[in-house]
Amino acid sequence: MYRILVVDDEPMIRLGLAKLITQTDPSMIEAKTAGNGLEALEAIQSLRPDFVFTDIKMPKMDGLEFSKHLYEQYGDITVVVISGYGDFEYAQKCMSYGVKEYLLKPVTKSVVHHMMNKLMIDRKAMQEKQRTYFPLSKLESWLEQLELAIWHLQVNDIQDKLQEIEDYCQIHRLESVQLQVLLDELYTKLIKQLNGRDVYTFDRIANLPEPYPSGQPDYFQGFRLLVEQTVKLIREKRKGNTKEPVEEAKAYIERNLSKDLSLDEVADMLG
């Protein structure tokens, strides 16, 4: 299903355009409308459209400023600018904000259908490319930051990182199987990295659920639960200490190599 948002301050135009867009393939297209850029930005938070068709001249927030916001905040949304002959200069300015498509008023059914077919073909090709490639650098960055936050029992940082991962996967619309593989690999590497500290032994607590039609919520709920159980395990092993006593002792000794340390001094440092 492709989600489209039509933005125009003239009700008849935006409703008519939304109807033409939907008629391209009613089974695959859902079109919503907004009267200006401000309304559209609010709608996008819940709708998360694939494509946005926007007029140039609108009250409160025009198409140029709106396109700038989309470019900065929602780079994955494809924007189509609708302009009249006298607005072409504005349409050109929108190109600097990542806009690559535009329609010239008055739009016709055939032109709209041609544009929609092109957009859907391009989006499908992009999704196929994403399905076969996930940036390793992104996975490694998540792993490093999440493992560090878990090891130091930094609850807020853990929640922030989990939310970042979930938001990224939702924005890029990972399919159920791809999402399962990604989170399973992240969890496997997380356990391996924790074991690499050579302090405690961590085993896989459980596996992520098999693919569900609803996809993401089930996987993320399962992944969050695995992370929470891992944090709980570390807390139990440390018996209430937020820092790992063995690592703290090693670090203290290394900082004081030039001194003759007694075991009592190390014990006092650990409390």
Tab-separated table of C-alpha atoms in Angstrom:
chain	number	residue	atom	x	y	z
A	1	MET	CA	0.000	0.000	0.000
A	2	TYR	CA	1.331	3.423	-1.007
A	3	ARG	CA	0.386	6.400	1.157
A	4	ILE	CA	0.046	9.796	-0.521
A	5	LEU	CA	-0.539	13.261	0.921
A	6	VAL	CA	-1.969	16.006	-1.322
A	7	VAL	CA	-1.299	19.551	-0.074
A	8	ASP	CA	-3.239	22.460	-1.603
A	9	ASP	CA	-5.206	25.364	-0.130
A	10	GLU	CA	-8.035	25.013	-2.676
A	11	PRO	CA	-10.419	22.249	-1.498
A	12	MET	CA	-11.732	21.286	-4.950
A	13	ILE	CA	-8.222	20.966	-6.383
A	14	ARG	CA	-6.787	18.860	-3.554
A	15	LEU	CA	-9.836	16.578	-3.403
A	16	GLY	CA	-9.884	16.191	-7.177
A	17	LEU	CA	-6.171	15.434	-7.325
A	18	ALA	CA	-6.451	12.934	-4.476
A	19	LYS	CA	-9.217	11.170	-6.407
A	20	LEU	CA	-7.158	11.033	-9.616
A	21	ILE	CA	-4.173	9.670	-7.705
A	22	THR	CA	-6.255	6.963	-6.039
A	23	GLN	CA	-7.773	5.924	-9.372
A	24	THR	CA	-4.312	4.916	-10.598
A	25	ASP	CA	-4.656	1.764	-8.467
A	26	PRO	CA	-7.343	1.891	-5.739
A	27	SER	CA	-6.126	-1.379	-4.205
A	28	MET	CA	-2.603	-0.037	-3.695
A	29	ILE	CA	-3.073	3.679	-2.997
A	30	GLU	CA	-4.384	5.616	-0.008
A	31	ALA	CA	-4.555	9.393	-0.479
A	32	LYS	CA	-5.049	11.990	2.269
A	33	THR	CA	-5.180	15.789	2.008
A	34	ALA	CA	-3.997	18.911	3.845
A	35	GLY	CA	-4.750	22.606	3.259
A	36	ASN	CA	-1.236	24.012	3.750
A	37	GLY	CA	2.292	23.125	4.772
A	38	LEU	CA	1.658	23.390	8.512
A	39	GLU	CA	-1.320	21.031	8.347
A	40	ALA	CA	0.725	18.690	6.182
A	41	LEU	CA	3.629	18.511	8.659
A	42	GLU	CA	1.185	17.536	11.403
A	43	ALA	CA	-0.443	14.903	9.189
A	44	ILE	CA	2.915	13.416	8.182
A	45	GLN	CA	3.723	12.471	11.778
A	46	SER	CA	0.931	9.887	11.787
A	47	LEU	CA	0.470	9.181	8.071
A	48	ARG	CA	4.140	8.715	7.088
A	49	PRO	CA	3.406	9.077	3.355
A	50	ASP	CA	5.535	7.627	0.584
A	51	PHE	CA	4.775	10.551	-1.735
A	52	VAL	CA	3.674	14.155	-1.230
A	53	PHE	CA	2.044	16.292	-3.939
A	54	THR	CA	2.225	19.942	-2.931
A	55	ASP	CA	1.126	23.251	-4.392
A	56	ILE	CA	3.563	26.193	-4.348
A	57	LYS	CA	1.473	29.151	-3.168
A	58	MET	CA	-0.399	28.446	0.073
A	59	PRO	CA	-1.154	30.406	3.274
A	60	LYS	CA	0.658	29.834	6.596
A	61	MET	CA	3.409	27.750	4.960
A	62	ASP	CA	3.976	27.684	1.205
A	63	GLY	CA	5.282	24.813	-0.878
A	64	LEU	CA	8.857	26.082	-0.882
A	65	GLU	CA	9.181	26.247	2.893
A	66	PHE	CA	7.255	22.980	3.226
A	67	SER	CA	9.657	21.238	0.824
A	68	LYS	CA	12.578	22.528	2.886
A	69	HIS	CA	11.112	20.995	6.059
A	70	LEU	CA	10.545	17.675	4.298
A	71	TYR	CA	14.098	17.675	2.975
A	72	GLU	CA	15.535	18.279	6.453
A	73	GLN	CA	13.246	15.995	8.452
A	74	TYR	CA	11.857	13.328	6.106
A	75	GLY	CA	14.426	12.656	3.429
A	76	ASP	CA	12.773	9.380	2.432
A	77	ILE	CA	9.547	11.064	1.236
A	78	THR	CA	9.322	11.739	-2.503
A	79	VAL	CA	7.933	15.217	-3.212
A	80	VAL	CA	6.057	16.260	-6.356
A	81	VAL	CA	5.565	20.008	-6.780
A	82	ILE	CA	2.438	21.261	-8.571
A	83	SER	CA	2.958	24.649	-10.185
A	84	GLY	CA	1.368	27.034	-12.623
A	85	TYR	CA	3.258	28.695	-15.460
A	86	GLY	CA	3.982	31.733	-13.308
A	87	ASP	CA	5.308	29.625	-10.430
A	88	PHE	CA	8.038	27.813	-12.347
A	89	GLU	CA	10.784	29.864	-10.681
A	90	TYR	CA	9.530	28.707	-7.275
A	91	ALA	CA	9.405	25.126	-8.518
A	92	GLN	CA	13.041	25.391	-9.538
A	93	LYS	CA	13.974	26.601	-6.047
A	94	CYS	CA	12.282	23.506	-4.617
A	95	MET	CA	14.760	21.386	-6.559
A	96	SER	CA	17.476	22.529	-4.149
A	97	TYR	CA	15.491	20.750	-1.417
A	98	GLY	CA	15.572	17.375	-3.110
A	99	VAL	CA	12.399	17.792	-5.187
A	100	LYS	CA	12.878	15.940	-8.472
A	101	GLU	CA	9.347	15.818	-9.881
A	102	TYR	CA	6.792	18.476	-10.737
A	103	LEU	CA	3.434	18.733	-12.456
A	104	LEU	CA	2.231	21.735	-14.420
A	105	LYS	CA	-1.310	23.004	-13.846
A	106	PRO	CA	-3.880	22.168	-14.977
A	107	VAL	CA	-3.135	18.485	-14.387
A	108	THR	CA	-4.940	15.769	-16.347
A	109	LYS	CA	-5.866	12.218	-15.463
A	110	SER	CA	-3.321	10.705	-17.848
A	111	VAL	CA	-0.499	12.900	-16.530
A	112	VAL	CA	-1.323	12.040	-12.919
A	113	HIS	CA	-1.505	8.312	-13.666
A	114	HIS	CA	1.792	8.440	-15.538
A	115	MET	CA	3.433	10.224	-12.605
A	116	MET	CA	2.042	7.762	-10.061
A	117	ASN	CA	3.183	4.751	-12.065
A	118	LYS	CA	6.658	6.252	-12.312
A	119	LEU	CA	6.779	6.977	-8.586
A	120	MET	CA	5.649	3.462	-7.672
A	121	ILE	CA	8.166	1.823	-10.013
A	122	ASP	CA	10.980	3.970	-8.614
A	123	ARG	CA	9.953	3.260	-5.011
A	124	LYS	CA	9.751	-0.473	-5.642
A	125	ALA	CA	13.235	-0.449	-7.174
A	126	MET	CA	14.563	1.446	-4.152
A	127	GLN	CA	12.929	-1.026	-1.752
A	128	GLU	CA	14.465	-3.946	-3.633
A	129	LYS	CA	17.855	-2.310	-3.301
A	130	GLN	CA	17.338	-1.754	0.426
A	131	ARG	CA	16.195	-5.352	0.839
A	132	THR	CA	19.521	-6.634	-0.417
A	133	TYR	CA	21.697	-4.043	1.331
A	134	PHE	CA	21.803	-2.740	4.860
A	135	PRO	CA	24.692	-0.428	5.798
A	136	LEU	CA	27.120	-2.371	7.991
A	137	SER	CA	28.363	0.887	9.505
A	138	LYS	CA	24.862	1.569	10.849
A	139	LEU	CA	24.641	-1.869	12.466
A	140	GLU	CA	28.116	-1.554	14.005
A	141	SER	CA	27.294	1.909	15.368
A	142	TRP	CA	24.090	0.642	17.005
A	143	LEU	CA	25.950	-2.340	18.435
A	144	GLU	CA	28.764	-0.296	19.941
A	145	GLN	CA	26.502	2.313	21.540
A	146	LEU	CA	23.860	-0.141	22.774
A	147	GLU	CA	26.405	-2.559	24.267
A	148	LEU	CA	28.149	0.283	26.085
A	149	ALA	CA	24.870	1.608	27.515
A	150	ILE	CA	23.806	-1.884	28.629
A	151	TRP	CA	27.163	-2.639	30.252
A	152	HIS	CA	27.080	0.606	32.230
A	153	LEU	CA	23.357	0.173	33.018
A	154	GLN	CA	22.494	3.541	31.492
A	155	VAL	CA	18.741	3.041	31.234
A	156	ASN	CA	17.917	6.322	29.485
A	157	ASP	CA	20.634	5.787	26.881
A	158	ILE	CA	19.388	2.245	26.291
A	159	GLN	CA	15.825	3.440	25.706
A	160	ASP	CA	16.993	6.267	23.429
A	161	LYS	CA	19.054	3.876	21.314
A	162	LEU	CA	16.237	1.317	21.059
A	163	GLN	CA	13.871	4.076	19.954
A	164	GLU	CA	16.395	5.289	17.364
A	165	ILE	CA	16.690	1.778	15.923
A	166	GLU	CA	12.917	1.344	15.808
A	167	ASP	CA	12.385	4.748	14.168
A	168	TYR	CA	15.033	4.027	11.530
A	169	CYS	CA	13.508	0.667	10.621
A	170	GLN	CA	9.994	2.116	10.442
A	171	ILE	CA	11.075	5.031	8.250
A	172	HIS	CA	12.858	2.666	5.859
A	173	ARG	CA	9.903	0.249	5.948
A	174	LEU	CA	11.862	-2.939	6.452
A	175	GLU	CA	9.797	-6.017	5.660
A	176	SER	CA	9.028	-8.577	8.370
A	177	VAL	CA	11.649	-11.129	7.377
A	178	GLN	CA	14.337	-8.474	6.878
A	179	LEU	CA	13.507	-6.904	10.229
A	180	GLN	CA	13.683	-10.251	12.002
A	181	VAL	CA	17.086	-11.022	10.484
A	182	LEU	CA	18.439	-7.565	11.365
A	183	LEU	CA	17.333	-7.592	15.009
A	184	ASP	CA	18.393	-11.207	15.470
A	185	GLU	CA	21.858	-10.398	14.135
A	186	LEU	CA	22.076	-7.321	16.361
A	187	TYR	CA	21.147	-9.387	19.426
A	188	THR	CA	23.619	-12.150	18.511
A	189	LYS	CA	26.458	-9.634	18.086
A	190	LEU	CA	25.425	-7.897	21.311
A	191	ILE	CA	25.765	-11.129	23.314
A	192	LYS	CA	29.091	-11.876	21.629
A	193	GLN	CA	30.442	-8.417	22.454
A	194	LEU	CA	29.334	-8.656	26.085
A	195	ASN	CA	31.056	-12.037	26.352
A	196	GLY	CA	34.143	-10.440	24.814
A	197	ARG	CA	34.588	-8.404	28.000
A	198	ASP	CA	35.481	-11.721	29.667
A	199	VAL	CA	33.753	-10.860	32.927
A	200	TYR	CA	30.452	-12.742	32.802
A	201	THR	CA	29.145	-15.460	30.534
A	202	PHE	CA	26.057	-14.485	28.547
A	203	ASP	CA	23.907	-16.982	26.664
A	204	ARG	CA	21.084	-16.279	24.247
A	205	ILE	CA	18.047	-15.843	26.444
A	206	ALA	CA	15.602	-16.586	23.630
A	207	ASN	CA	15.006	-16.157	19.921
A	208	LEU	CA	12.935	-13.464	18.265
A	209	PRO	CA	9.445	-14.590	17.189
A	210	GLU	CA	8.790	-15.962	13.743
A	211	PRO	CA	7.466	-13.482	11.127
A	212	TYR	CA	4.076	-11.945	11.880
A	213	PRO	CA	1.885	-10.250	9.252
A	214	SER	CA	1.844	-7.124	11.423
A	215	GLY	CA	5.624	-7.079	11.382
A	216	GLN	CA	7.515	-4.490	13.345
A	217	PRO	CA	5.721	-4.143	16.715
A	218	ASP	CA	6.126	-7.852	17.535
A	219	TYR	CA	9.818	-7.881	16.681
A	220	PHE	CA	10.652	-4.703	18.542
A	221	GLN	CA	8.700	-5.808	21.578
A	222	GLY	CA	10.640	-9.074	21.543
A	223	PHE	CA	13.962	-7.301	21.042
A	224	ARG	CA	13.267	-4.821	23.848
A	225	LEU	CA	12.392	-7.717	26.159
A	226	LEU	CA	15.689	-9.474	25.371
A	227	VAL	CA	17.626	-6.285	26.117
A	228	GLU	CA	15.719	-5.734	29.385
A	229	GLN	CA	16.438	-9.304	30.484
A	230	THR	CA	20.129	-8.836	29.692
A	231	VAL	CA	20.209	-5.647	31.794
A	232	LYS	CA	18.460	-7.490	34.636
A	233	LEU	CA	21.052	-10.269	34.468
A	234	ILE	CA	23.930	-7.780	34.736
A	235	ARG	CA	22.266	-6.101	37.728
A	236	GLU	CA	21.890	-9.448	39.485
A	237	LYS	CA	25.532	-10.356	38.880
A	238	ARG	CA	26.746	-7.003	40.212
A	239	LYS	CA	24.485	-7.201	43.256
A	240	GLY	CA	23.307	-3.618	43.005
A	241	ASN	CA	26.510	-1.980	41.754
A	242	THR	CA	26.114	0.072	38.591
A	243	LYS	CA	29.805	-0.358	37.771
A	244	GLU	CA	31.569	-3.665	37.261
A	245	PRO	CA	33.849	-4.237	40.308
A	246	VAL	CA	36.452	-6.309	38.451
A	247	GLU	CA	36.864	-3.712	35.702
A	248	GLU	CA	36.995	-0.878	38.220
A	249	ALA	CA	39.700	-2.690	40.178
A	250	LYS	CA	41.760	-3.281	37.042
A	251	ALA	CA	41.417	0.355	35.999
A	252	TYR	CA	42.399	1.570	39.478
A	253	ILE	CA	45.494	-0.625	39.524
A	254	GLU	CA	46.514	0.553	36.039
A	255	ARG	CA	46.155	4.193	37.079
A	256	ASN	CA	48.363	3.564	40.090
A	257	LEU	CA	51.013	1.269	38.652
A	258	SER	CA	53.775	3.409	40.096
A	259	LYS	CA	52.454	2.907	43.625
A	260	ASP	CA	52.669	-0.117	45.888
A	261	LEU	CA	49.005	-0.987	46.251
A	262	SER	CA	47.612	-3.323	48.845
A	263	LEU	CA	44.453	-5.389	48.422
A	264	ASP	CA	42.893	-3.343	51.216
A	265	GLU	CA	43.405	-0.129	49.209
A	266	VAL	CA	41.734	-1.643	46.157
A	267	ALA	CA	38.879	-2.907	48.319
A	268	ASP	CA	38.419	0.561	49.841
A	269	MET	CA	38.245	2.089	46.357
A	270	LEU	CA	35.502	-0.365	45.376
A	271	GLY	CA	33.582	0.402	48.526
